[in-house]
């Protein structure tokens, strides 16, 4: 690991720990997040962990912030106590709500049941939140499921839609435009203003998708309206 500190704005620095996305990064990112929060204390305005970096905003002068970052992350090691939560998220996998499910199967020479098995057999770390409130970027999916984003994004993707883009997977917290390959839908409430931190998922959490039947999906409050 070769840490670099980059300027983002007058009061913000980017702490870069890695240069490529890898699931093995997350324990280091979480350990750095924990140390920096403790070191900056009341001087911290915001700290945003992501795939390979942490964006830090503080009320300290840049030189002070750099020195504090260097001291805080000296001899950094992953810390088991800083690991995130584990979630099981139910998903109804069906072409009516996941219109790219047959496409992913055809591209990889699999049937739809095999696509579902590959998507559900892994536990995915949440790399980052972005695009929309509560939208967690997760990965990495099996290489056989990797698919480019749609050439023309949809104007409306239904809330709860579960999709794949390249080797990442995600679920849409609310209805919005989107260009991911949709393979199913979850009834889980991913963003809720009444919830602490609002988002169900946080960077460093781990997610296992669990296939459910249509009846189970409906019983959990899922919306069966077909995705156009």
Coordinates of C-alpha atoms in Angstrom, one line a residue:
X1 CA 0.0 0.0 0.0
X2 CA 1.4 3.4 -1.1
X3 CA -0.6 6.2 0.6
X4 CA -0.9 9.5 -1.2
X5 CA -2.6 12.7 -0.1
X6 CA -4.2 14.7 -2.9
X7 CA -5.8 18.1 -2.8
X8 CA -9.6 18.1 -3.6
X9 CA -10.6 21.6 -2.4
X10 CA -9.4 24.4 0.0
X11 CA -10.7 22.4 3.0
X12 CA -10.6 18.9 1.6
X13 CA -8.0 16.2 0.9
X14 CA -8.2 12.8 -0.8
X15 CA -6.3 10.1 1.0
X16 CA -5.5 7.5 -1.6
X17 CA -4.6 4.0 -0.3
X18 CA -4.9 1.9 -3.5
X19 CA -5.0 2.3 -7.2
X20 CA -7.4 -0.4 -8.2
X21 CA -10.7 -1.7 -7.0
X22 CA -10.4 -4.9 -5.0
X23 CA -12.5 -6.6 -2.3
X24 CA -9.4 -6.9 -0.2
X25 CA -9.2 -3.1 0.1
X26 CA -12.2 -2.7 2.3
X27 CA -10.6 -3.8 5.7
X28 CA -7.8 -1.2 5.2
X29 CA -10.3 1.6 4.1
X30 CA -12.4 0.9 7.2
X31 CA -9.4 0.9 9.5
X32 CA -8.3 4.2 8.0
X33 CA -11.8 5.6 8.4
X34 CA -11.8 4.7 12.1
X35 CA -8.4 6.1 12.8
X36 CA -9.0 9.4 11.0
X37 CA -12.3 10.0 12.8
X38 CA -10.6 9.5 16.1
X39 CA -7.6 11.7 15.2
X40 CA -9.6 14.6 13.8
X41 CA -12.4 14.6 16.3
X42 CA -14.3 17.9 16.4
X43 CA -12.1 19.2 13.5
X44 CA -13.7 16.7 11.1
X45 CA -16.4 18.1 8.9
X46 CA -16.9 15.0 6.6
X47 CA -15.1 11.8 5.8
X48 CA -16.3 9.7 2.8
X49 CA -14.7 6.2 2.3
X50 CA -14.8 4.7 -1.2
X51 CA -13.3 2.0 -3.3
X52 CA -9.6 3.1 -2.9
X53 CA -9.8 6.5 -1.2
X54 CA -11.1 8.5 1.7
X55 CA -12.2 12.1 1.1
X56 CA -11.6 14.1 4.2
X57 CA -12.9 17.6 4.9
X58 CA -11.8 19.5 8.0
X59 CA -11.5 22.9 9.5
X60 CA -7.7 22.6 9.8
X61 CA -5.1 24.2 7.6
X62 CA -4.0 21.9 4.8
X63 CA -0.5 21.5 6.3
X64 CA -2.0 20.6 9.7
X65 CA -4.5 18.1 8.1
X66 CA -1.7 16.4 6.2
X67 CA 0.4 16.0 9.2
X68 CA -2.5 14.6 11.2
X69 CA -3.4 12.2 8.5
X70 CA 0.2 11.0 8.3
X71 CA 0.4 10.4 12.0
X72 CA -3.0 8.8 12.2
X73 CA -2.3 6.3 9.5
X74 CA 1.2 5.3 10.5
X75 CA 1.6 1.5 10.8
X76 CA -2.0 1.1 9.6
X77 CA -3.4 -2.4 9.8
X78 CA -6.9 -3.8 9.2
X79 CA -8.9 -4.0 12.4
X80 CA -11.5 -6.8 12.8
X81 CA -13.5 -4.5 15.1
X82 CA -14.1 -2.0 12.3
X83 CA -15.9 -4.4 10.0
X84 CA -19.4 -3.5 8.8
X85 CA -22.7 -5.2 9.2
X86 CA -23.9 -8.2 7.2
X87 CA -27.2 -8.0 5.4
X88 CA -29.4 -10.6 3.6
X89 CA -31.4 -8.9 0.9
X90 CA -34.4 -10.8 -0.6
X91 CA -34.7 -10.6 -4.4
X92 CA -37.3 -11.9 -6.8
X93 CA -35.4 -12.8 -9.9
X94 CA -37.8 -12.7 -12.9
X95 CA -37.7 -11.2 -16.4
X96 CA -40.8 -9.1 -15.7
X97 CA -38.9 -7.1 -13.1
X98 CA -35.4 -7.9 -14.4
X99 CA -35.6 -7.7 -18.2
X100 CA -31.9 -8.2 -18.7
X101 CA -31.9 -11.6 -16.8
X102 CA -32.3 -13.6 -20.1
X103 CA -29.7 -11.4 -21.8
X104 CA -27.1 -12.1 -19.1
X105 CA -27.8 -15.8 -19.4
X106 CA -27.5 -15.7 -23.2
X107 CA -24.2 -13.7 -23.0
X108 CA -22.6 -16.2 -20.6
X109 CA -24.0 -19.4 -22.1
X110 CA -26.0 -20.1 -19.0
X111 CA -29.7 -20.5 -18.2
X112 CA -31.5 -18.0 -15.9
X113 CA -31.4 -20.3 -12.9
X114 CA -27.6 -20.4 -13.2
X115 CA -27.4 -16.6 -13.4
X116 CA -29.4 -16.4 -10.2
X117 CA -27.2 -19.0 -8.5
X118 CA -24.0 -17.1 -9.5
X119 CA -25.5 -13.8 -8.2
X120 CA -26.6 -15.2 -4.9
X121 CA -23.7 -17.5 -4.0
X122 CA -21.3 -14.6 -3.2
X123 CA -21.2 -12.1 -0.3
X124 CA -20.5 -8.6 -1.7
X125 CA -18.8 -5.8 0.2
X126 CA -20.3 -2.4 -0.2
X127 CA -17.5 -0.3 -1.8
X128 CA -19.2 3.1 -1.7
X129 CA -22.5 5.0 -1.6
X130 CA -23.3 7.3 -4.5
X131 CA -25.4 8.1 -7.6
X132 CA -28.6 8.4 -5.4
X133 CA -29.1 8.4 -1.6
X134 CA -28.8 4.8 -0.3
X135 CA -27.4 3.4 -3.6
X136 CA -24.6 1.0 -2.6
X137 CA -22.0 0.0 -5.2
X138 CA -21.1 -3.7 -4.5
X139 CA -18.9 -6.3 -6.0
X140 CA -17.3 -8.1 -7.5
X141 CA -19.8 -10.3 -9.3
X142 CA -18.7 -13.5 -11.0
X143 CA -16.9 -12.7 -14.3
X144 CA -19.5 -14.6 -16.2
X145 CA -22.1 -12.0 -15.1
X146 CA -20.1 -9.0 -16.0
X147 CA -22.0 -6.8 -18.5
X148 CA -21.6 -3.3 -19.8
X149 CA -24.1 -0.6 -18.9
X150 CA -27.0 -0.2 -21.3
X151 CA -26.2 2.0 -24.3
X152 CA -29.4 3.9 -23.7
X153 CA -30.3 4.3 -20.0
X154 CA -33.9 3.9 -19.0
X155 CA -35.8 7.0 -18.1
X156 CA -37.3 5.2 -15.1
X157 CA -36.0 2.2 -13.1
X158 CA -38.4 0.9 -10.5
X159 CA -37.4 1.2 -6.8
X160 CA -35.8 -2.0 -5.5
X161 CA -34.5 -3.0 -8.9
X162 CA -31.3 -5.1 -8.7
X163 CA -28.8 -4.8 -11.5
X164 CA -25.3 -5.5 -12.7
X165 CA -22.9 -3.2 -14.5
X166 CA -19.5 -4.5 -15.4
X167 CA -18.5 -6.5 -12.3
X168 CA -20.5 -4.5 -9.8
X169 CA -24.0 -5.0 -8.5
X170 CA -26.5 -2.7 -6.8
X171 CA -30.1 -2.1 -5.9
X172 CA -32.0 1.1 -6.7
X173 CA -33.3 2.7 -3.5
X174 CA -35.9 4.8 -5.3
X175 CA -37.3 5.1 -8.8
X176 CA -34.8 7.0 -11.0
X177 CA -33.2 6.9 -14.4
X178 CA -30.6 4.2 -14.8
X179 CA -28.5 2.1 -17.2
X180 CA -27.7 -1.0 -15.2
X181 CA -28.7 -4.5 -16.4
X182 CA -31.7 -5.4 -14.3
X183 CA -32.1 -9.0 -13.1
X184 CA -34.6 -8.8 -10.3
X185 CA -36.2 -6.7 -7.6
X186 CA -36.0 -6.4 -3.8
X187 CA -38.7 -5.3 -1.4
X188 CA -36.0 -4.1 1.0
X189 CA -36.2 -0.4 2.0
X190 CA -32.7 0.8 1.2
X191 CA -33.2 4.4 2.1
X192 CA -35.4 5.7 5.0
X193 CA -35.2 9.2 6.5
X194 CA -36.5 7.7 9.8
X195 CA -33.5 5.4 10.0
X196 CA -30.2 6.4 11.6
X197 CA -27.8 7.3 8.9
X198 CA -30.8 7.0 6.4
X199 CA -29.1 4.3 4.3
X200 CA -29.5 0.6 5.1
X201 CA -26.1 0.0 3.6
X202 CA -22.8 1.6 4.6
X203 CA -19.3 1.2 3.0
X204 CA -17.7 -1.9 4.5
X205 CA -21.0 -3.7 5.0
X206 CA -21.4 -7.1 3.3
X207 CA -24.5 -8.2 1.4
X208 CA -25.8 -11.6 0.4
X209 CA -28.7 -11.6 -2.0
X210 CA -31.3 -14.3 -1.3
X211 CA -33.7 -15.5 -4.0
X212 CA -37.4 -15.5 -3.1
X213 CA -40.5 -16.5 -4.9
X214 CA -43.1 -14.1 -6.3
X215 CA -45.4 -14.9 -3.4
X216 CA -42.7 -14.3 -0.8
X217 CA -41.7 -11.0 -2.6
X218 CA -45.3 -9.8 -2.4
X219 CA -45.7 -10.8 1.2
X220 CA -42.6 -8.7 2.0
X221 CA -44.2 -5.7 0.4
X222 CA -42.7 -5.9 -3.1
X223 CA -44.1 -4.2 -6.1
X224 CA -44.7 -6.6 -9.0
X225 CA -45.3 -4.0 -11.7
X226 CA -43.4 -5.0 -14.8
X227 CA -40.3 -3.0 -15.7
X228 CA -40.5 -1.4 -19.1

